[in-house]
mmCIF file with all atom_site columns, C-alpha atoms in Angstrom:
data_model
loop_
_atom_site.group_PDB
_atom_site.id
_atom_site.type_symbol
_atom_site.label_atom_id
_atom_site.label_alt_id
_atom_site.label_comp_id
_atom_site.label_asym_id
_atom_site.label_entity_id
_atom_site.label_seq_id
_atom_site.pdbx_PDB_ins_code
_atom_site.Cartn_x
_atom_site.Cartn_y
_atom_site.Cartn_z
_atom_site.occupancy
_atom_site.B_iso_or_equiv
_atom_site.pdbx_formal_charge
_atom_site.auth_seq_id
_atom_site.auth_comp_id
_atom_site.auth_asym_id
_atom_site.auth_atom_id
_atom_site.pdbx_PDB_model_num
ATOM 1   C CA . MET M 1 1   ? 25.485  24.364  -22.881 1.00 50.00 ? 1   MET M CA 1
ATOM 2   C CA . LEU M 1 2   ? 25.587  27.698  -22.705 1.00 59.00 ? 2   LEU M CA 1
ATOM 3   C CA . ASN M 1 3   ? 22.071  27.935  -23.414 1.00 63.00 ? 3   ASN M CA 1
ATOM 4   C CA . ASN M 1 4   ? 20.897  25.837  -20.214 1.00 58.00 ? 4   ASN M CA 1
ATOM 5   C CA . PRO M 1 5   ? 18.279  26.599  -18.833 1.00 59.00 ? 5   PRO M CA 1
ATOM 6   C CA . TYR M 1 6   ? 19.528  24.812  -15.768 1.00 58.00 ? 6   TYR M CA 1
ATOM 7   C CA . LYS M 1 7   ? 21.725  26.365  -14.649 1.00 54.00 ? 7   LYS M CA 1
ATOM 8   C CA . ILE M 1 8   ? 21.944  28.486  -11.034 1.00 57.00 ? 8   ILE M CA 1
ATOM 9   C CA . GLY M 1 9   ? 22.190  31.330  -10.098 1.00 54.00 ? 9   GLY M CA 1
ATOM 10  C CA . ASN M 1 10  ? 22.115  34.105  -12.619 1.00 53.00 ? 10  ASN M CA 1
ATOM 11  C CA . GLN M 1 11  ? 23.699  31.781  -15.509 1.00 51.00 ? 11  GLN M CA 1
ATOM 12  C CA . GLY M 1 12  ? 22.795  30.491  -18.730 1.00 49.00 ? 12  GLY M CA 1
ATOM 13  C CA . ASN M 1 13  ? 19.702  31.703  -20.668 1.00 50.00 ? 13  ASN M CA 1
ATOM 14  C CA . GLN M 1 14  ? 18.351  35.013  -19.032 1.00 51.00 ? 14  GLN M CA 1
ATOM 15  C CA . GLY M 1 15  ? 15.331  35.073  -20.953 1.00 50.00 ? 15  GLY M CA 1
ATOM 16  C CA . MET M 1 16  ? 13.631  31.839  -19.587 1.00 48.00 ? 16  MET M CA 1
ATOM 17  C CA . ALA M 1 17  ? 10.606  31.947  -16.765 1.00 49.00 ? 17  ALA M CA 1
ATOM 18  C CA . GLN M 1 18  ? 11.848  33.406  -13.486 1.00 49.00 ? 18  GLN M CA 1
ATOM 19  C CA . GLN M 1 19  ? 14.494  31.194  -11.034 1.00 48.00 ? 19  GLN M CA 1
ATOM 20  C CA . VAL M 1 20  ? 14.812  29.422  -8.026  1.00 48.00 ? 20  VAL M CA 1
ATOM 21  C CA . PRO M 1 21  ? 17.158  27.728  -6.062  1.00 51.00 ? 21  PRO M CA 1
ATOM 22  C CA . TYR M 1 22  ? 18.793  25.240  -7.800  1.00 51.00 ? 22  TYR M CA 1
ATOM 23  C CA . GLY M 1 23  ? 17.982  26.408  -10.866 1.00 50.00 ? 23  GLY M CA 1
ATOM 24  C CA . TYR M 1 24  ? 15.027  24.646  -11.617 1.00 48.00 ? 24  TYR M CA 1
ATOM 25  C CA . PRO M 1 25  ? 11.554  27.053  -13.153 1.00 53.00 ? 25  PRO M CA 1
ATOM 26  C CA . TYR M 1 26  ? 9.025   27.353  -12.186 1.00 50.00 ? 26  TYR M CA 1
ATOM 27  C CA . PRO M 1 27  ? 5.409   25.194  -13.669 1.00 52.00 ? 27  PRO M CA 1
ATOM 28  C CA . ALA M 1 28  ? 4.082   26.148  -17.200 1.00 52.00 ? 28  ALA M CA 1
ATOM 29  C CA . TYR M 1 29  ? 1.076   24.794  -15.360 1.00 52.00 ? 29  TYR M CA 1
ATOM 30  C CA . PRO M 1 30  ? -1.672  26.639  -12.598 1.00 57.00 ? 30  PRO M CA 1
ATOM 31  C CA . VAL M 1 31  ? -1.170  25.855  -8.855  1.00 55.00 ? 31  VAL M CA 1
ATOM 32  C CA . PRO M 1 32  ? -4.141  24.162  -7.661  1.00 58.00 ? 32  PRO M CA 1
ATOM 33  C CA . THR M 1 33  ? -5.867  26.704  -5.232  1.00 57.00 ? 33  THR M CA 1
ATOM 34  C CA . THR M 1 34  ? -8.615  25.789  -2.526  1.00 57.00 ? 34  THR M CA 1
ATOM 35  C CA . GLY M 1 35  ? -11.179 29.014  -3.200  1.00 60.00 ? 35  GLY M CA 1
ATOM 36  C CA . MET M 1 36  ? -9.080  31.134  -1.038  1.00 60.00 ? 36  MET M CA 1
ATOM 37  C CA . ASN M 1 37  ? -5.697  31.583  -3.162  1.00 60.00 ? 37  ASN M CA 1
ATOM 38  C CA . LYS M 1 38  ? -3.850  29.887  -0.586  1.00 59.00 ? 38  LYS M CA 1
ATOM 39  C CA . PRO M 1 39  ? -2.220  25.997  -2.664  1.00 59.00 ? 39  PRO M CA 1
ATOM 40  C CA . MET M 1 40  ? -3.458  23.078  -1.895  1.00 54.00 ? 40  MET M CA 1
ATOM 41  C CA . PRO M 1 41  ? -1.881  20.692  0.251   1.00 56.00 ? 41  PRO M CA 1
ATOM 42  C CA . ILE M 1 42  ? 0.169   18.178  -2.319  1.00 57.00 ? 42  ILE M CA 1
ATOM 43  C CA . GLY M 1 43  ? -0.597  14.767  -2.289  1.00 55.00 ? 43  GLY M CA 1
ATOM 44  C CA . THR M 1 44  ? -3.499  14.959  0.211   1.00 51.00 ? 44  THR M CA 1
ATOM 45  C CA . GLY M 1 45  ? -6.490  14.843  -2.988  1.00 54.00 ? 45  GLY M CA 1
ATOM 46  C CA . PHE M 1 46  ? -8.924  16.158  -0.968  1.00 54.00 ? 46  PHE M CA 1
ATOM 47  C CA . PRO M 1 47  ? -9.228  20.402  -0.348  1.00 53.00 ? 47  PRO M CA 1
ATOM 48  C CA . PRO M 1 48  ? -8.602  21.507  3.248   1.00 54.00 ? 48  PRO M CA 1
ATOM 49  C CA . ALA M 1 49  ? -11.980 21.965  5.254   1.00 57.00 ? 49  ALA M CA 1
ATOM 50  C CA . GLY M 1 50  ? -14.593 24.935  3.910   1.00 54.00 ? 50  GLY M CA 1
ATOM 51  C CA . GLY M 1 51  ? -11.855 24.444  1.031   1.00 51.00 ? 51  GLY M CA 1
ATOM 52  C CA . LEU M 1 52  ? -13.448 24.648  -2.573  1.00 51.00 ? 52  LEU M CA 1
ATOM 53  C CA . GLN M 1 53  ? -16.719 22.792  -3.040  1.00 53.00 ? 53  GLN M CA 1
ATOM 54  C CA . THR M 1 54  ? -16.596 20.204  -6.507  1.00 53.00 ? 54  THR M CA 1
ATOM 55  C CA . GLY M 1 55  ? -20.221 18.630  -5.946  1.00 56.00 ? 55  GLY M CA 1
ATOM 56  C CA . VAL M 1 56  ? -18.645 15.827  -5.000  1.00 53.00 ? 56  VAL M CA 1
ATOM 57  C CA . ASN M 1 57  ? -19.705 13.613  -1.686  1.00 55.00 ? 57  ASN M CA 1
ATOM 58  C CA . VAL M 1 58  ? -16.449 13.088  -0.565  1.00 49.00 ? 58  VAL M CA 1
ATOM 59  C CA . PRO M 1 59  ? -17.190 10.910  3.244   1.00 52.00 ? 59  PRO M CA 1
ATOM 60  C CA . SER M 1 60  ? -15.769 13.371  5.997   1.00 49.00 ? 60  SER M CA 1
ATOM 61  C CA . GLN M 1 61  ? -13.726 10.230  7.630   1.00 53.00 ? 61  GLN M CA 1
ATOM 62  C CA . LEU M 1 62  ? -11.628 8.245   5.659   1.00 45.00 ? 62  LEU M CA 1
ATOM 63  C CA . PRO M 1 63  ? -12.787 3.743   5.936   1.00 52.00 ? 63  PRO M CA 1
ATOM 64  C CA . MET M 1 64  ? -10.099 3.396   9.638   1.00 54.00 ? 64  MET M CA 1
ATOM 65  C CA . GLU M 1 65  ? -8.873  -0.065  7.723   1.00 53.00 ? 65  GLU M CA 1
ATOM 66  C CA . GLU M 1 66  ? -8.602  -0.922  4.016   1.00 63.00 ? 66  GLU M CA 1
ATOM 67  C CA . SER M 1 67  ? -8.537  -4.121  2.175   1.00 73.00 ? 67  SER M CA 1
ATOM 68  C CA . TYR M 1 68  ? -5.132  -5.158  2.234   1.00 88.00 ? 68  TYR M CA 1
ATOM 69  C CA . ILE M 1 69  ? -4.450  -8.880  2.495   1.00 91.00 ? 69  ILE M CA 1
ATOM 70  C CA . GLU M 1 70  ? -3.346  -8.724  6.997   1.00 92.00 ? 70  GLU M CA 1
ATOM 71  C CA . ASN M 1 71  ? -6.365  -7.233  7.060   1.00 91.00 ? 71  ASN M CA 1
ATOM 72  C CA . ILE M 1 72  ? -7.945  -10.112 5.489   1.00 93.00 ? 72  ILE M CA 1
ATOM 73  C CA . LEU M 1 73  ? -5.835  -12.816 6.821   1.00 95.00 ? 73  LEU M CA 1
ATOM 74  C CA . ARG M 1 74  ? -6.575  -11.379 11.297  1.00 94.00 ? 74  ARG M CA 1
ATOM 75  C CA . LEU M 1 75  ? -10.167 -11.841 10.278  1.00 94.00 ? 75  LEU M CA 1
ATOM 76  C CA . ASN M 1 76  ? -9.694  -15.451 9.474   1.00 96.00 ? 76  ASN M CA 1
ATOM 77  C CA . LEU M 1 77  ? -7.026  -16.072 12.116  1.00 96.00 ? 77  LEU M CA 1
ATOM 78  C CA . GLY M 1 78  ? -7.831  -20.025 13.248  1.00 97.00 ? 78  GLY M CA 1
ATOM 79  C CA . LYS M 1 79  ? -8.980  -21.043 10.044  1.00 97.00 ? 79  LYS M CA 1
ATOM 80  C CA . MET M 1 80  ? -6.868  -23.768 7.857   1.00 97.00 ? 80  MET M CA 1
ATOM 81  C CA . ALA M 1 81  ? -4.716  -22.274 5.549   1.00 98.00 ? 81  ALA M CA 1
ATOM 82  C CA . THR M 1 82  ? -2.229  -23.301 2.697   1.00 97.00 ? 82  THR M CA 1
ATOM 83  C CA . ILE M 1 83  ? -0.085  -21.056 1.343   1.00 97.00 ? 83  ILE M CA 1
ATOM 84  C CA . TYR M 1 84  ? 2.377   -20.961 -1.813  1.00 97.00 ? 84  TYR M CA 1
ATOM 85  C CA . MET M 1 85  ? 5.624   -19.315 -1.635  1.00 96.00 ? 85  MET M CA 1
ATOM 86  C CA . THR M 1 86  ? 8.183   -18.655 -4.268  1.00 95.00 ? 86  THR M CA 1
ATOM 87  C CA . TYR M 1 87  ? 12.216  -17.834 -3.415  1.00 93.00 ? 87  TYR M CA 1
ATOM 88  C CA . GLU M 1 88  ? 14.012  -16.556 -6.654  1.00 91.00 ? 88  GLU M CA 1
ATOM 89  C CA . ASN M 1 89  ? 17.446  -18.119 -6.607  1.00 89.00 ? 89  ASN M CA 1
ATOM 90  C CA . ASN M 1 90  ? 16.994  -20.997 -4.370  1.00 87.00 ? 90  ASN M CA 1
ATOM 91  C CA . SER M 1 91  ? 19.301  -23.959 -5.962  1.00 85.00 ? 91  SER M CA 1
ATOM 92  C CA . GLN M 1 92  ? 16.741  -26.274 -2.960  1.00 87.00 ? 92  GLN M CA 1
ATOM 93  C CA . TRP M 1 93  ? 13.402  -25.272 -3.982  1.00 83.00 ? 93  TRP M CA 1
ATOM 94  C CA . ASN M 1 94  ? 12.381  -22.923 -6.068  1.00 90.00 ? 94  ASN M CA 1
ATOM 95  C CA . ALA M 1 95  ? 8.384   -22.711 -4.815  1.00 94.00 ? 95  ALA M CA 1
ATOM 96  C CA . LYS M 1 96  ? 7.272   -24.375 -1.452  1.00 94.00 ? 96  LYS M CA 1
ATOM 97  C CA . ILE M 1 97  ? 3.417   -24.594 0.203   1.00 95.00 ? 97  ILE M CA 1
ATOM 98  C CA . PHE M 1 98  ? 2.691   -24.478 4.667   1.00 96.00 ? 98  PHE M CA 1
ATOM 99  C CA . LYS M 1 99  ? -0.363  -26.001 5.523   1.00 96.00 ? 99  LYS M CA 1
ATOM 100 C CA . GLY M 1 100 ? -1.687  -24.941 8.674   1.00 97.00 ? 100 GLY M CA 1
ATOM 101 C CA . LYS M 1 101 ? -3.649  -22.617 11.014  1.00 97.00 ? 101 LYS M CA 1
ATOM 102 C CA . LEU M 1 102 ? -3.463  -19.248 11.217  1.00 98.00 ? 102 LEU M CA 1
ATOM 103 C CA . GLU M 1 103 ? -2.513  -17.771 14.115  1.00 97.00 ? 103 GLU M CA 1
ATOM 104 C CA . ALA M 1 104 ? -0.943  -14.266 12.995  1.00 97.00 ? 104 ALA M CA 1
ATOM 105 C CA . ALA M 1 105 ? -1.075  -11.574 10.080  1.00 96.00 ? 105 ALA M CA 1
ATOM 106 C CA . GLY M 1 106 ? 1.699   -8.397  10.131  1.00 94.00 ? 106 GLY M CA 1
ATOM 107 C CA . ARG M 1 107 ? 1.694   -5.984  7.347   1.00 93.00 ? 107 ARG M CA 1
ATOM 108 C CA . ASP M 1 108 ? 5.353   -8.481  6.192   1.00 95.00 ? 108 ASP M CA 1
ATOM 109 C CA . HIS M 1 109 ? 4.595   -11.382 8.096   1.00 97.00 ? 109 HIS M CA 1
ATOM 110 C CA . ILE M 1 110 ? 2.045   -14.220 8.490   1.00 98.00 ? 110 ILE M CA 1
ATOM 111 C CA . ILE M 1 111 ? 2.634   -16.703 10.930  1.00 98.00 ? 111 ILE M CA 1
ATOM 112 C CA . ILE M 1 112 ? 0.888   -20.368 10.627  1.00 98.00 ? 112 ILE M CA 1
ATOM 113 C CA . SER M 1 113 ? 1.050   -23.434 12.544  1.00 98.00 ? 113 SER M CA 1
ATOM 114 C CA . ASP M 1 114 ? 1.159   -26.818 12.255  1.00 95.00 ? 114 ASP M CA 1
ATOM 115 C CA . PRO M 1 115 ? -1.229  -29.142 14.348  1.00 93.00 ? 115 PRO M CA 1
ATOM 116 C CA . ALA M 1 116 ? 0.582   -32.146 13.629  1.00 93.00 ? 116 ALA M CA 1
ATOM 117 C CA . THR M 1 117 ? 3.549   -31.283 14.854  1.00 94.00 ? 117 THR M CA 1
ATOM 118 C CA . GLY M 1 118 ? 2.961   -28.343 16.794  1.00 93.00 ? 118 GLY M CA 1
ATOM 119 C CA . MET M 1 119 ? 5.959   -26.602 14.887  1.00 96.00 ? 119 MET M CA 1
ATOM 120 C CA . ARG M 1 120 ? 5.674   -23.198 13.817  1.00 97.00 ? 120 ARG M CA 1
ATOM 121 C CA . TYR M 1 121 ? 6.307   -20.640 10.540  1.00 97.00 ? 121 TYR M CA 1
ATOM 122 C CA . LEU M 1 122 ? 6.864   -16.876 9.959   1.00 98.00 ? 122 LEU M CA 1
ATOM 123 C CA . LEU M 1 123 ? 6.646   -16.436 6.930   1.00 97.00 ? 123 LEU M CA 1
ATOM 124 C CA . LEU M 1 124 ? 7.133   -13.281 5.006   1.00 97.00 ? 124 LEU M CA 1
ATOM 125 C CA . MET M 1 125 ? 5.021   -11.715 2.518   1.00 96.00 ? 125 MET M CA 1
ATOM 126 C CA . VAL M 1 126 ? 7.593   -9.689  0.075   1.00 95.00 ? 126 VAL M CA 1
ATOM 127 C CA . ASN M 1 127 ? 7.279   -14.306 -0.893  1.00 95.00 ? 127 ASN M CA 1
ATOM 128 C CA . LEU M 1 128 ? 3.612   -14.545 -0.853  1.00 96.00 ? 128 LEU M CA 1
ATOM 129 C CA . ASP M 1 129 ? 1.773   -15.927 -4.598  1.00 96.00 ? 129 ASP M CA 1
ATOM 130 C CA . TYR M 1 130 ? -1.318  -16.643 -2.622  1.00 97.00 ? 130 TYR M CA 1
ATOM 131 C CA . ILE M 1 131 ? -3.334  -18.129 -0.541  1.00 97.00 ? 131 ILE M CA 1
ATOM 132 C CA . THR M 1 132 ? -6.243  -20.606 -0.695  1.00 97.00 ? 132 THR M CA 1
ATOM 133 C CA . PHE M 1 133 ? -8.299  -21.979 2.086   1.00 97.00 ? 133 PHE M CA 1
ATOM 134 C CA . ASP M 1 134 ? -10.987 -25.065 2.469   1.00 93.00 ? 134 ASP M CA 1
ATOM 135 C CA . GLU M 1 135 ? -14.255 -22.781 4.082   1.00 95.00 ? 135 GLU M CA 1
ATOM 136 C CA . GLU M 1 136 ? -15.613 -19.969 3.725   1.00 95.00 ? 136 GLU M CA 1
ATOM 137 C CA . LEU M 1 137 ? -13.654 -16.729 4.680   1.00 94.00 ? 137 LEU M CA 1
ATOM 138 C CA . GLN M 1 138 ? -14.588 -13.411 6.926   1.00 91.00 ? 138 GLN M CA 1
ATOM 139 C CA . TYR M 1 139 ? -14.277 -10.382 5.029   1.00 87.00 ? 139 TYR M CA 1
ATOM 140 C CA . MET M 1 140 ? -16.646 -8.017  7.073   1.00 75.00 ? 140 MET M CA 1
ATOM 141 C CA . TYR M 1 141 ? -14.700 -5.327  8.648   1.00 63.00 ? 141 TYR M CA 1
ATOM 142 C CA . PRO M 1 142 ? -16.902 -5.091  11.903  1.00 59.00 ? 142 PRO M CA 1
ATOM 143 C CA . TYR M 1 143 ? -15.854 -1.822  12.183  1.00 58.00 ? 143 TYR M CA 1
ATOM 144 C CA . ALA M 1 144 ? -18.074 1.594   10.844  1.00 53.00 ? 144 ALA M CA 1
ATOM 145 C CA . GLY M 1 145 ? -20.880 -0.527  10.737  1.00 53.00 ? 145 GLY M CA 1
ATOM 146 C CA . GLY M 1 146 ? -19.830 -3.728  8.817   1.00 52.00 ? 146 GLY M CA 1
ATOM 147 C CA . VAL M 1 147 ? -19.852 -1.618  6.327   1.00 51.00 ? 147 VAL M CA 1
ATOM 148 C CA . GLY M 1 148 ? -18.171 -3.859  3.319   1.00 50.00 ? 148 GLY M CA 1
ATOM 149 C CA . PRO M 1 149 ? -18.425 -5.561  0.370   1.00 50.00 ? 149 PRO M CA 1
ATOM 150 C CA . GLN M 1 150 ? -21.468 -7.261  -0.627  1.00 46.00 ? 150 GLN M CA 1
ATOM 151 C CA . ARG M 1 151 ? -22.370 -10.277 -2.041  1.00 44.00 ? 151 ARG M CA 1
#
């Protein structure tokens, strides 16, 4: 333990990289910069405007929405769906199938209604296996000029 490089303060190995608070050494790899000797923001993936030019054509704005399940479901509200769900550690039923009209979809839930009984179901996405539809799905996004996956 005498040569532990991660000791706090001036304890431990004095001959190693410069110490920072909590005893973690500075990284041995170079820190990316924007070309103006400013560190690049971590986690963005893109340099700030007016920064490093890489020759890659990057759009100026990211799309407003992406192809997530809830967005695809929202494009298809009102359609009949068959939803296959799995419930772990359930002694009565492990898997269950729900059929109904797609009423709403959120980040973590789906709401359907059974037209025969009028019963509404709030289903959690965490249990979702897959969904089938008897008709063609709407998948072209109405924003950004209708840009979406092409057939």
